[in-house]
Amino acid sequence: MSAILDLLGGEAESLLGYKCTGIDPSMLTLPGPDFVDRVFSQTDRPVPVLRNLQAMFNCGRLAGTGYLSILPVDQGIEHSAGASFAPNPIYFDPENIVKLAMEGGCNAVASTLGVLGACARRYAHKIPFLVKVNHNELLTYPNKYEQIMFANVRQAADMGAAAVGATIYFGSEDASREIMEVSEAFHMAHELGLVTVLWCYLRNSAFKKDGTDYHVSADLTSQANHLGVTIEADIVKQKQAENNGGFTAINFGKTHKAVYEQLTSDHPIDLTRYQVAGCYMGRIGLINSGGASGQNDFGDAVRTAVINKRAGGTGLISGRKAFQRPMEEGVKLLNLIQDVYLDPAITVA
């Protein structure tokens, strides 16, 4: 806790002592060691899906807690290999990606079909693989922002993966096709016994207005989450909310004044709790992304984890902050994130 307090600095009291004023924790389905038995055993998911989900919850330093720490390294396509791996070239080699996840005590490693397929026979039985099946590639000129299928679900199952992941750019011109494709892929994944993880991202230039980026607004991201769980994502990945009022600022869609007057506040824990609400009040786990690497990675990572845990979230999926530094430091950062979820003094607000 002392390390966590030091990294939170002046925000420590505000984040660790806050009591949510909007959605009471009694309304949430919270993470716990019995999450699969308590929640997913009541769903329509086939038994092999429950087995793979439990395998993810039982791996790494967070095993048996109901929380997840996942290493995602799909940025070689999403952001280009040079932009992602030049700061630490060892990660051009897929095996080092898996080694970082294992040495960092992660529940799973998420990457592309090629990365995980390159070392599946050596590691797929040692740490759960999460195969990302669609991507936005940046080699087309001019750049376009469109998630397309790079792999199919059966390829993930054949390599022994526990889960598949996909991204939908909700709000984009291409969203309808992506929703239909991913929904079909997730249906097949469940038939084959794989867990489904959805990157519920927003993308529309109109979501930036008057200097504010509403791609990270609580109301818009929560609705994206709600769309994601509708196509039976078992876990939702979302950028942590930083503001609110996207619907009203952009003046589109439908919302309700109670969202802003009663269910949320300006506090980051309340904003993230509204994201959890969009995930069927926590019945589907919300994992927040760690974001880009910067000048204060350790402090930023701890802050994101504290907010996620206290909001009722299920964990963190942090990549660039970990792999764009020497492996020893990457392991330290991942362990620090996990320490937040292991600390019983950090409770749900």
CSV table of C-alpha atoms in Angstrom, one decimal, residues 82-93 96 100 322-328 330:
chain,number,residue,atom,x,y,z
A,82,GLY,CA,7.9,0.1,-35.7
A,83,ALA,CA,5.9,2.5,-33.6
A,84,SER,CA,5.3,-0.3,-31.0
A,85,PHE,CA,8.5,-2.2,-30.8
A,86,ALA,CA,11.3,0.2,-31.8
A,87,PRO,CA,11.6,1.4,-28.1
A,88,ASN,CA,12.3,-2.3,-27.1
A,89,PRO,CA,13.1,-4.4,-30.2
A,90,ILE,CA,13.1,-7.8,-28.3
A,91,TYR,CA,9.3,-7.7,-28.7
A,92,PHE,CA,9.5,-8.1,-32.5
A,93,ASP,CA,10.0,-11.7,-31.4
A,96,ASN,CA,9.2,-12.6,-25.7
A,100,LEU,CA,6.6,-11.1,-20.4
A,322,ALA,CA,4.8,-2.8,-20.0
A,323,PHE,CA,6.5,-3.9,-23.2
A,324,GLN,CA,7.9,-0.5,-24.3
A,325,ARG,CA,10.5,-0.8,-21.5
A,326,PRO,CA,13.1,-3.4,-20.4
A,327,MET,CA,11.4,-6.7,-19.4
A,328,GLU,CA,12.3,-6.4,-15.8
A,330,GLY,CA,7.6,-4.4,-17.5
